[in-house]
């Protein structure tokens, strides 16, 4: 198996949008923090200190992984705002978890004031963890070899977009009443256009209609999950495109939306 094949295999093992490699990285980060007795933990004996940091980093990473898809749906296509929102959203529940660890492992009493005391430290570590996740995902992201060149929107749609969006790779087209939400890797814009006209313009584009109100570019699909005859595609801008039963069967047969969840 090639290195790229290994990277693709590892990238498929995920909790939410967090890969197993990221959780291993968190475990190693926890071992490092335990070794240097970070955040005034030098008085804790060695073994309990390592247990504490493993529970804190890996458990906190799992909490962050479960929160991340929800945050991604709130701020699609805005990576900087997404990173900030992810840090803000994950800090309170992880602080609660970290405050509970001494009670779970060592039988200490728990008080909510401990949550407030741990929050600044948790926030600091969360900033580092989000950076670590970005670096890990960049390293594991397969190179674009043997893939079609990225495509911009067809001229009929591109003419309605701001220049910055018109030059960017097309991610998806979503119908919203009498308007279309044109999603690109540089952001999204609402334009006045019928979905049927957009589909006609997209006829030669490398993508597929997934729903009566969605068209998705093939190269934008990151993961696909399936349940009860329907599906959901997570796209490169963080948005989630629904797949209705009408289109699910055809999509499952493609190499770019192969089932990774229960069918």
PDB file of N, CA, C and O in Angstrom, residues 1-71:
ATOM      1  N   UNK A   1       0.843  -1.196   0.000  1.00  0.00           N
ATOM      2  CA  UNK A   1       0.000   0.000   0.000  1.00  0.00           C
ATOM      3  C   UNK A   1       0.884   1.253   0.000  1.00  0.00           C
ATOM      4  O   UNK A   1       1.872   1.320   0.723  1.00  0.00           O
ATOM      5  N   UNK A   2       0.524   2.244  -0.811  1.00  0.00           N
ATOM      6  CA  UNK A   2       1.302   3.471  -0.902  1.00  0.00           C
ATOM      7  C   UNK A   2       1.050   4.364   0.303  1.00  0.00           C
ATOM      8  O   UNK A   2       0.084   4.175   1.058  1.00  0.00           O
ATOM      9  N   UNK A   3       1.929   5.349   0.474  1.00  0.00           N
ATOM     10  CA  UNK A   3       1.758   6.319   1.569  1.00  0.00           C
ATOM     11  C   UNK A   3       0.445   7.064   1.411  1.00  0.00           C
ATOM     12  O   UNK A   3      -0.277   7.300   2.384  1.00  0.00           O
ATOM     13  N   UNK A   4       0.098   7.413   0.170  1.00  0.00           N
ATOM     14  CA  UNK A   4      -1.169   8.109  -0.055  1.00  0.00           C
ATOM     15  C   UNK A   4      -2.354   7.231   0.321  1.00  0.00           C
ATOM     16  O   UNK A   4      -3.344   7.707   0.862  1.00  0.00           O
ATOM     17  N   UNK A   5      -2.237   5.914   0.042  1.00  0.00           N
ATOM     18  CA  UNK A   5      -3.312   5.005   0.418  1.00  0.00           C
ATOM     19  C   UNK A   5      -3.482   4.916   1.924  1.00  0.00           C
ATOM     20  O   UNK A   5      -4.600   4.868   2.440  1.00  0.00           O
ATOM     21  N   UNK A   6      -2.346   4.872   2.640  1.00  0.00           N
ATOM     22  CA  UNK A   6      -2.408   4.859   4.100  1.00  0.00           C
ATOM     23  C   UNK A   6      -3.054   6.134   4.612  1.00  0.00           C
ATOM     24  O   UNK A   6      -3.900   6.115   5.518  1.00  0.00           O
ATOM     25  N   UNK A   7      -2.673   7.262   4.052  1.00  0.00           N
ATOM     26  CA  UNK A   7      -3.247   8.539   4.478  1.00  0.00           C
ATOM     27  C   UNK A   7      -4.749   8.576   4.229  1.00  0.00           C
ATOM     28  O   UNK A   7      -5.516   9.058   5.065  1.00  0.00           O
ATOM     29  N   UNK A   8      -5.184   8.035   3.087  1.00  0.00           N
ATOM     30  CA  UNK A   8      -6.621   8.013   2.812  1.00  0.00           C
ATOM     31  C   UNK A   8      -7.348   7.107   3.803  1.00  0.00           C
ATOM     32  O   UNK A   8      -8.440   7.426   4.266  1.00  0.00           O
ATOM     33  N   UNK A   9      -6.752   5.946   4.120  1.00  0.00           N
ATOM     34  CA  UNK A   9      -7.368   5.044   5.086  1.00  0.00           C
ATOM     35  C   UNK A   9      -7.501   5.670   6.453  1.00  0.00           C
ATOM     36  O   UNK A   9      -8.546   5.572   7.099  1.00  0.00           O
ATOM     37  N   UNK A  10      -6.438   6.331   6.915  1.00  0.00           N
ATOM     38  CA  UNK A  10      -6.480   6.986   8.219  1.00  0.00           C
ATOM     39  C   UNK A  10      -7.492   8.126   8.227  1.00  0.00           C
ATOM     40  O   UNK A  10      -8.161   8.369   9.227  1.00  0.00           O
ATOM     41  N   UNK A  11      -7.603   8.832   7.103  1.00  0.00           N
ATOM     42  CA  UNK A  11      -8.519   9.973   7.037  1.00  0.00           C
ATOM     43  C   UNK A  11      -9.978   9.533   7.145  1.00  0.00           C
ATOM     44  O   UNK A  11     -10.841  10.312   7.536  1.00  0.00           O
ATOM     45  N   UNK A  12     -10.265   8.259   6.787  1.00  0.00           N
ATOM     46  CA  UNK A  12     -11.654   7.784   6.847  1.00  0.00           C
ATOM     47  C   UNK A  12     -12.085   7.411   8.262  1.00  0.00           C
ATOM     48  O   UNK A  12     -13.278   7.299   8.539  1.00  0.00           O
ATOM     49  N   UNK A  13     -11.133   7.174   9.168  1.00  0.00           N
ATOM     50  CA  UNK A  13     -11.466   6.790  10.536  1.00  0.00           C
ATOM     51  C   UNK A  13     -11.744   8.049  11.336  1.00  0.00           C
ATOM     52  O   UNK A  13     -10.825   8.776  11.712  1.00  0.00           O
ATOM     53  N   UNK A  14     -13.009   8.318  11.589  1.00  0.00           N
ATOM     54  CA  UNK A  14     -13.367   9.599  12.182  1.00  0.00           C
ATOM     55  C   UNK A  14     -14.381   9.451  13.311  1.00  0.00           C
ATOM     56  O   UNK A  14     -15.198   8.537  13.319  1.00  0.00           O
ATOM     57  N   UNK A  15     -14.312  10.390  14.269  1.00  0.00           N
ATOM     58  CA  UNK A  15     -15.354  10.628  15.258  1.00  0.00           C
ATOM     59  C   UNK A  15     -15.862  12.016  14.972  1.00  0.00           C
ATOM     60  O   UNK A  15     -15.167  13.005  15.230  1.00  0.00           O
ATOM     61  N   UNK A  16     -17.100  12.117  14.415  1.00  0.00           N
ATOM     62  CA  UNK A  16     -17.542  13.401  13.893  1.00  0.00           C
ATOM     63  C   UNK A  16     -16.673  13.746  12.693  1.00  0.00           C
ATOM     64  O   UNK A  16     -16.605  13.016  11.719  1.00  0.00           O
ATOM     65  N   UNK A  17     -15.957  14.862  12.784  1.00  0.00           N
ATOM     66  CA  UNK A  17     -15.003  15.221  11.725  1.00  0.00           C
ATOM     67  C   UNK A  17     -13.562  15.056  12.195  1.00  0.00           C
ATOM     68  O   UNK A  17     -12.633  15.462  11.515  1.00  0.00           O
ATOM     69  N   UNK A  18     -13.380  14.459  13.376  1.00  0.00           N
ATOM     70  CA  UNK A  18     -12.047  14.292  13.960  1.00  0.00           C
ATOM     71  C   UNK A  18     -11.524  12.899  13.668  1.00  0.00           C
ATOM     72  O   UNK A  18     -12.186  11.901  13.946  1.00  0.00           O
ATOM     73  N   UNK A  19     -10.317  12.817  13.126  1.00  0.00           N
ATOM     74  CA  UNK A  19      -9.728  11.536  12.779  1.00  0.00           C
ATOM     75  C   UNK A  19      -9.026  10.882  13.953  1.00  0.00           C
ATOM     76  O   UNK A  19      -8.690  11.518  14.950  1.00  0.00           O
ATOM     77  N   UNK A  20      -8.803   9.571  13.811  1.00  0.00           N
ATOM     78  CA  UNK A  20      -8.104   8.811  14.846  1.00  0.00           C
ATOM     79  C   UNK A  20      -6.696   9.360  15.063  1.00  0.00           C
ATOM     80  O   UNK A  20      -6.196   9.426  16.192  1.00  0.00           O
ATOM     81  N   UNK A  21      -6.039   9.781  13.979  1.00  0.00           N
ATOM     82  CA  UNK A  21      -4.690  10.330  14.101  1.00  0.00           C
ATOM     83  C   UNK A  21      -4.700  11.575  14.987  1.00  0.00           C
ATOM     84  O   UNK A  21      -3.772  11.799  15.774  1.00  0.00           O
ATOM     85  N   UNK A  22      -5.753  12.387  14.881  1.00  0.00           N
ATOM     86  CA  UNK A  22      -5.853  13.573  15.725  1.00  0.00           C
ATOM     87  C   UNK A  22      -5.995  13.196  17.191  1.00  0.00           C
ATOM     88  O   UNK A  22      -5.409  13.831  18.076  1.00  0.00           O
ATOM     89  N   UNK A  23      -6.785  12.145  17.483  1.00  0.00           N
ATOM     90  CA  UNK A  23      -6.937  11.697  18.865  1.00  0.00           C
ATOM     91  C   UNK A  23      -5.615  11.141  19.407  1.00  0.00           C
ATOM     92  O   UNK A  23      -5.284  11.343  20.583  1.00  0.00           O
ATOM     93  N   UNK A  24      -4.860  10.433  18.556  1.00  0.00           N
ATOM     94  CA  UNK A  24      -3.536   9.964  18.974  1.00  0.00           C
ATOM     95  C   UNK A  24      -2.626  11.160  19.256  1.00  0.00           C
ATOM     96  O   UNK A  24      -1.866  11.175  20.233  1.00  0.00           O
ATOM     97  N   UNK A  25      -2.725  12.185  18.413  1.00  0.00           N
ATOM     98  CA  UNK A  25      -1.945  13.395  18.629  1.00  0.00           C
ATOM     99  C   UNK A  25      -2.303  14.063  19.952  1.00  0.00           C
ATOM    100  O   UNK A  25      -1.425  14.558  20.671  1.00  0.00           O
ATOM    101  N   UNK A  26      -3.598  14.059  20.288  1.00  0.00           N
ATOM    102  CA  UNK A  26      -4.022  14.619  21.570  1.00  0.00           C
ATOM    103  C   UNK A  26      -3.456  13.815  22.727  1.00  0.00           C
ATOM    104  O   UNK A  26      -3.072  14.374  23.765  1.00  0.00           O
ATOM    105  N   UNK A  27      -3.416  12.483  22.570  1.00  0.00           N
ATOM    106  CA  UNK A  27      -2.844  11.636  23.617  1.00  0.00           C
ATOM    107  C   UNK A  27      -1.365  11.964  23.828  1.00  0.00           C
ATOM    108  O   UNK A  27      -0.891  12.061  24.969  1.00  0.00           O
ATOM    109  N   UNK A  28      -0.634  12.155  22.740  1.00  0.00           N
ATOM    110  CA  UNK A  28       0.778  12.513  22.847  1.00  0.00           C
ATOM    111  C   UNK A  28       0.950  13.902  23.459  1.00  0.00           C
ATOM    112  O   UNK A  28       1.868  14.136  24.256  1.00  0.00           O
ATOM    113  N   UNK A  29       0.063  14.812  23.090  1.00  0.00           N
ATOM    114  CA  UNK A  29       0.082  16.159  23.673  1.00  0.00           C
ATOM    115  C   UNK A  29      -0.172  16.075  25.178  1.00  0.00           C
ATOM    116  O   UNK A  29       0.468  16.765  25.972  1.00  0.00           O
ATOM    117  N   UNK A  30      -1.121  15.200  25.568  1.00  0.00           N
ATOM    118  CA  UNK A  30      -1.394  15.002  26.991  1.00  0.00           C
ATOM    119  C   UNK A  30      -0.183  14.453  27.725  1.00  0.00           C
ATOM    120  O   UNK A  30       0.119  14.865  28.854  1.00  0.00           O
ATOM    121  N   UNK A  31       0.533  13.524  27.089  1.00  0.00           N
ATOM    122  CA  UNK A  31       1.749  12.971  27.700  1.00  0.00           C
ATOM    123  C   UNK A  31       2.806  14.055  27.876  1.00  0.00           C
ATOM    124  O   UNK A  31       3.512  14.089  28.893  1.00  0.00           O
ATOM    125  N   UNK A  32       2.896  14.943  26.905  1.00  0.00           N
ATOM    126  CA  UNK A  32       3.853  16.050  27.009  1.00  0.00           C
ATOM    127  C   UNK A  32       3.487  16.983  28.159  1.00  0.00           C
ATOM    128  O   UNK A  32       4.353  17.379  28.953  1.00  0.00           O
ATOM    129  N   UNK A  33       2.197  17.348  28.266  1.00  0.00           N
ATOM    130  CA  UNK A  33       1.765  18.248  29.341  1.00  0.00           C
ATOM    131  C   UNK A  33       1.973  17.604  30.711  1.00  0.00           C
ATOM    132  O   UNK A  33       2.323  18.282  31.678  1.00  0.00           O
ATOM    133  N   UNK A  34       1.767  16.280  30.780  1.00  0.00           N
ATOM    134  CA  UNK A  34       2.012  15.577  32.043  1.00  0.00           C
ATOM    135  C   UNK A  34       3.497  15.572  32.374  1.00  0.00           C
ATOM    136  O   UNK A  34       3.899  15.746  33.538  1.00  0.00           O
ATOM    137  N   UNK A  35       4.344  15.375  31.367  1.00  0.00           N
ATOM    138  CA  UNK A  35       5.789  15.312  31.591  1.00  0.00           C
ATOM    139  C   UNK A  35       6.349  16.630  32.105  1.00  0.00           C
ATOM    140  O   UNK A  35       7.275  16.639  32.936  1.00  0.00           O
ATOM    141  N   UNK A  36       5.788  17.750  31.623  1.00  0.00           N
ATOM    142  CA  UNK A  36       6.291  19.049  32.072  1.00  0.00           C
ATOM    143  C   UNK A  36       5.484  19.590  33.249  1.00  0.00           C
ATOM    144  O   UNK A  36       5.727  20.710  33.697  1.00  0.00           O
ATOM    145  N   UNK A  37       4.497  18.777  33.716  1.00  0.00           N
ATOM    146  CA  UNK A  37       3.639  19.196  34.840  1.00  0.00           C
ATOM    147  C   UNK A  37       3.014  20.557  34.566  1.00  0.00           C
ATOM    148  O   UNK A  37       3.102  21.492  35.365  1.00  0.00           O
ATOM    149  N   UNK A  38       2.352  20.664  33.414  1.00  0.00           N
ATOM    150  CA  UNK A  38       1.771  21.934  32.989  1.00  0.00           C
ATOM    151  C   UNK A  38       0.645  22.375  33.910  1.00  0.00           C
ATOM    152  O   UNK A  38      -0.001  21.564  34.575  1.00  0.00           O
ATOM    153  N   UNK A  39       0.413  23.686  33.943  1.00  0.00           N
ATOM    154  CA  UNK A  39      -0.685  24.297  34.693  1.00  0.00           C
ATOM    155  C   UNK A  39      -0.680  23.868  36.168  1.00  0.00           C
ATOM    156  O   UNK A  39      -1.701  23.443  36.714  1.00  0.00           O
ATOM    157  N   UNK A  40       0.479  23.965  36.779  1.00  0.00           N
ATOM    158  CA  UNK A  40       0.623  23.749  38.225  1.00  0.00           C
ATOM    159  C   UNK A  40       0.215  22.347  38.679  1.00  0.00           C
ATOM    160  O   UNK A  40      -0.381  22.182  39.739  1.00  0.00           O
ATOM    161  N   UNK A  41       0.533  21.338  37.870  1.00  0.00           N
ATOM    162  CA  UNK A  41       0.231  19.954  38.269  1.00  0.00           C
ATOM    163  C   UNK A  41       1.475  19.220  38.752  1.00  0.00           C
ATOM    164  O   UNK A  41       1.471  17.995  38.864  1.00  0.00           O
ATOM    165  N   UNK A  42       2.557  19.982  39.068  1.00  0.00           N
ATOM    166  CA  UNK A  42       3.798  19.326  39.472  1.00  0.00           C
ATOM    167  C   UNK A  42       3.684  18.600  40.813  1.00  0.00           C
ATOM    168  O   UNK A  42       4.443  17.669  41.104  1.00  0.00           O
ATOM    169  N   UNK A  43       2.721  18.983  41.665  1.00  0.00           N
ATOM    170  CA  UNK A  43       2.573  18.325  42.964  1.00  0.00           C
ATOM    171  C   UNK A  43       1.785  17.019  42.869  1.00  0.00           C
ATOM    172  O   UNK A  43       1.721  16.260  43.836  1.00  0.00           O
ATOM    173  N   UNK A  44       1.173  16.752  41.722  1.00  0.00           N
ATOM    174  CA  UNK A  44       0.428  15.505  41.543  1.00  0.00           C
ATOM    175  C   UNK A  44       1.425  14.396  41.210  1.00  0.00           C
ATOM    176  O   UNK A  44       2.299  14.579  40.351  1.00  0.00           O
ATOM    177  N   UNK A  45       1.329  13.222  41.852  1.00  0.00           N
ATOM    178  CA  UNK A  45       2.244  12.116  41.535  1.00  0.00           C
ATOM    179  C   UNK A  45       2.208  11.765  40.049  1.00  0.00           C
ATOM    180  O   UNK A  45       1.218  12.014  39.350  1.00  0.00           O
ATOM    181  N   UNK A  46       3.278  11.146  39.573  1.00  0.00           N
ATOM    182  CA  UNK A  46       3.481  10.938  38.133  1.00  0.00           C
ATOM    183  C   UNK A  46       2.334  10.184  37.469  1.00  0.00           C
ATOM    184  O   UNK A  46       1.768  10.646  36.466  1.00  0.00           O
ATOM    185  N   UNK A  47       1.975   8.988  37.981  1.00  0.00           N
ATOM    186  CA  UNK A  47       0.925   8.201  37.332  1.00  0.00           C
ATOM    187  C   UNK A  47      -0.417   8.908  37.335  1.00  0.00           C
ATOM    188  O   UNK A  47      -1.063   9.010  36.276  1.00  0.00           O
ATOM    189  N   UNK A  48      -0.900   9.424  38.492  1.00  0.00           N
ATOM    190  CA  UNK A  48      -2.171  10.161  38.462  1.00  0.00           C
ATOM    191  C   UNK A  48      -2.123  11.379  37.544  1.00  0.00           C
ATOM    192  O   UNK A  48      -3.125  11.707  36.894  1.00  0.00           O
ATOM    193  N   UNK A  49      -0.966  12.019  37.465  1.00  0.00           N
ATOM    194  CA  UNK A  49      -0.844  13.193  36.585  1.00  0.00           C
ATOM    195  C   UNK A  49      -1.002  12.791  35.122  1.00  0.00           C
ATOM    196  O   UNK A  49      -1.695  13.473  34.344  1.00  0.00           O
ATOM    197  N   UNK A  50      -0.380  11.669  34.731  1.00  0.00           N
ATOM    198  CA  UNK A  50      -0.532  11.209  33.346  1.00  0.00           C
ATOM    199  C   UNK A  50      -1.969  10.783  33.061  1.00  0.00           C
ATOM    200  O   UNK A  50      -2.499  11.062  31.977  1.00  0.00           O
ATOM    201  N   UNK A  51      -2.612  10.098  34.010  1.00  0.00           N
ATOM    202  CA  UNK A  51      -4.013   9.727  33.825  1.00  0.00           C
ATOM    203  C   UNK A  51      -4.883  10.967  33.652  1.00  0.00           C
ATOM    204  O   UNK A  51      -5.771  11.010  32.789  1.00  0.00           O
ATOM    205  N   UNK A  52      -4.641  11.951  34.485  1.00  0.00           N
ATOM    206  CA  UNK A  52      -5.430  13.190  34.424  1.00  0.00           C
ATOM    207  C   UNK A  52      -5.323  13.838  33.044  1.00  0.00           C
ATOM    208  O   UNK A  52      -6.347  14.184  32.427  1.00  0.00           O
ATOM    209  N   UNK A  53      -4.095  13.970  32.524  1.00  0.00           N
ATOM    210  CA  UNK A  53      -3.928  14.648  31.242  1.00  0.00           C
ATOM    211  C   UNK A  53      -4.447  13.825  30.073  1.00  0.00           C
ATOM    212  O   UNK A  53      -4.927  14.381  29.085  1.00  0.00           O
ATOM    213  N   UNK A  54      -4.381  12.488  30.170  1.00  0.00           N
ATOM    214  CA  UNK A  54      -4.960  11.661  29.111  1.00  0.00           C
ATOM    215  C   UNK A  54      -6.478  11.815  29.080  1.00  0.00           C
ATOM    216  O   UNK A  54      -7.086  11.967  28.014  1.00  0.00           O
ATOM    217  N   UNK A  55      -7.102  11.763  30.258  1.00  0.00           N
ATOM    218  CA  UNK A  55      -8.552  11.963  30.328  1.00  0.00           C
ATOM    219  C   UNK A  55      -8.920  13.351  29.819  1.00  0.00           C
ATOM    220  O   UNK A  55      -9.910  13.515  29.090  1.00  0.00           O
ATOM    221  N   UNK A  56      -8.130  14.352  30.201  1.00  0.00           N
ATOM    222  CA  UNK A  56      -8.448  15.727  29.822  1.00  0.00           C
ATOM    223  C   UNK A  56      -8.318  15.940  28.318  1.00  0.00           C
ATOM    224  O   UNK A  56      -9.223  16.495  27.678  1.00  0.00           O
ATOM    225  N   UNK A  57      -7.208  15.484  27.728  1.00  0.00           N
ATOM    226  CA  UNK A  57      -6.960  15.761  26.301  1.00  0.00           C
ATOM    227  C   UNK A  57      -7.791  14.874  25.385  1.00  0.00           C
ATOM    228  O   UNK A  57      -8.441  15.362  24.459  1.00  0.00           O
ATOM    229  N   UNK A  58      -7.777  13.557  25.618  1.00  0.00           N
ATOM    230  CA  UNK A  58      -8.519  12.657  24.726  1.00  0.00           C
ATOM    231  C   UNK A  58     -10.017  12.810  24.944  1.00  0.00           C
ATOM    232  O   UNK A  58     -10.804  12.866  23.985  1.00  0.00           O
ATOM    233  N   UNK A  59     -10.454  12.900  26.201  1.00  0.00           N
ATOM    234  CA  UNK A  59     -11.874  13.105  26.472  1.00  0.00           C
ATOM    235  C   UNK A  59     -12.360  14.441  25.952  1.00  0.00           C
ATOM    236  O   UNK A  59     -13.431  14.547  25.343  1.00  0.00           O
ATOM    237  N   UNK A  60     -11.554  15.484  26.159  1.00  0.00           N
ATOM    238  CA  UNK A  60     -11.922  16.790  25.624  1.00  0.00           C
ATOM    239  C   UNK A  60     -11.948  16.792  24.105  1.00  0.00           C
ATOM    240  O   UNK A  60     -12.808  17.433  23.489  1.00  0.00           O
ATOM    241  N   UNK A  61     -10.999  16.048  23.487  1.00  0.00           N
ATOM    242  CA  UNK A  61     -11.007  15.949  22.026  1.00  0.00           C
ATOM    243  C   UNK A  61     -12.262  15.278  21.502  1.00  0.00           C
ATOM    244  O   UNK A  61     -12.805  15.677  20.475  1.00  0.00           O
ATOM    245  N   UNK A  62     -12.736  14.245  22.221  1.00  0.00           N
ATOM    246  CA  UNK A  62     -13.970  13.571  21.811  1.00  0.00           C
ATOM    247  C   UNK A  62     -15.164  14.513  21.915  1.00  0.00           C
ATOM    248  O   UNK A  62     -16.047  14.528  21.045  1.00  0.00           O
ATOM    249  N   UNK A  63     -15.202  15.322  22.977  1.00  0.00           N
ATOM    250  CA  UNK A  63     -16.284  16.308  23.123  1.00  0.00           C
ATOM    251  C   UNK A  63     -16.233  17.311  21.977  1.00  0.00           C
ATOM    252  O   UNK A  63     -17.255  17.625  21.349  1.00  0.00           O
ATOM    253  N   UNK A  64     -15.035  17.813  21.685  1.00  0.00           N
ATOM    254  CA  UNK A  64     -14.890  18.752  20.573  1.00  0.00           C
ATOM    255  C   UNK A  64     -15.289  18.142  19.241  1.00  0.00           C
ATOM    256  O   UNK A  64     -15.891  18.806  18.396  1.00  0.00           O
ATOM    257  N   UNK A  65     -14.971  16.855  19.045  1.00  0.00           N
ATOM    258  CA  UNK A  65     -15.315  16.169  17.793  1.00  0.00           C
ATOM    259  C   UNK A  65     -16.828  16.080  17.607  1.00  0.00           C
ATOM    260  O   UNK A  65     -17.329  16.191  16.479  1.00  0.00           O
ATOM    261  N   UNK A  66     -17.566  15.878  18.689  1.00  0.00           N
ATOM    262  CA  UNK A  66     -19.020  15.781  18.593  1.00  0.00           C
ATOM    263  C   UNK A  66     -19.669  17.142  18.358  1.00  0.00           C
ATOM    264  O   UNK A  66     -20.741  17.234  17.764  1.00  0.00           O
ATOM    265  N   UNK A  67     -19.002  18.203  18.818  1.00  0.00           N
ATOM    266  CA  UNK A  67     -19.538  19.551  18.647  1.00  0.00           C
ATOM    267  C   UNK A  67     -19.228  20.102  17.261  1.00  0.00           C
ATOM    268  O   UNK A  67     -20.017  20.849  16.676  1.00  0.00           O
ATOM    269  N   UNK A  68     -18.086  19.710  16.693  1.00  0.00           N
ATOM    270  CA  UNK A  68     -17.590  20.322  15.459  1.00  0.00           C
ATOM    271  C   UNK A  68     -18.573  20.275  14.281  1.00  0.00           C
ATOM    272  O   UNK A  68     -18.751  21.289  13.597  1.00  0.00           O
ATOM    273  N   UNK A  69     -19.246  19.137  13.985  1.00  0.00           N
ATOM    274  CA  UNK A  69     -20.171  19.146  12.841  1.00  0.00           C
ATOM    275  C   UNK A  69     -21.300  20.158  13.006  1.00  0.00           C
ATOM    276  O   UNK A  69     -21.732  20.778  12.032  1.00  0.00           O
ATOM    277  N   UNK A  70     -21.770  20.328  14.235  1.00  0.00           N
ATOM    278  CA  UNK A  70     -22.837  21.312  14.494  1.00  0.00           C
ATOM    279  C   UNK A  70     -22.340  22.723  14.218  1.00  0.00           C
ATOM    280  O   UNK A  70     -23.028  23.536  13.594  1.00  0.00           O
ATOM    281  N   UNK A  71     -21.112  23.036  14.664  1.00  0.00           N
ATOM    282  CA  UNK A  71     -20.539  24.358  14.414  1.00  0.00           C
ATOM    283  C   UNK A  71     -20.336  24.568  12.920  1.00  0.00           C
ATOM    284  O   UNK A  71     -20.587  25.655  12.392  1.00  0.00           O
TER     285      UNK A  71
END
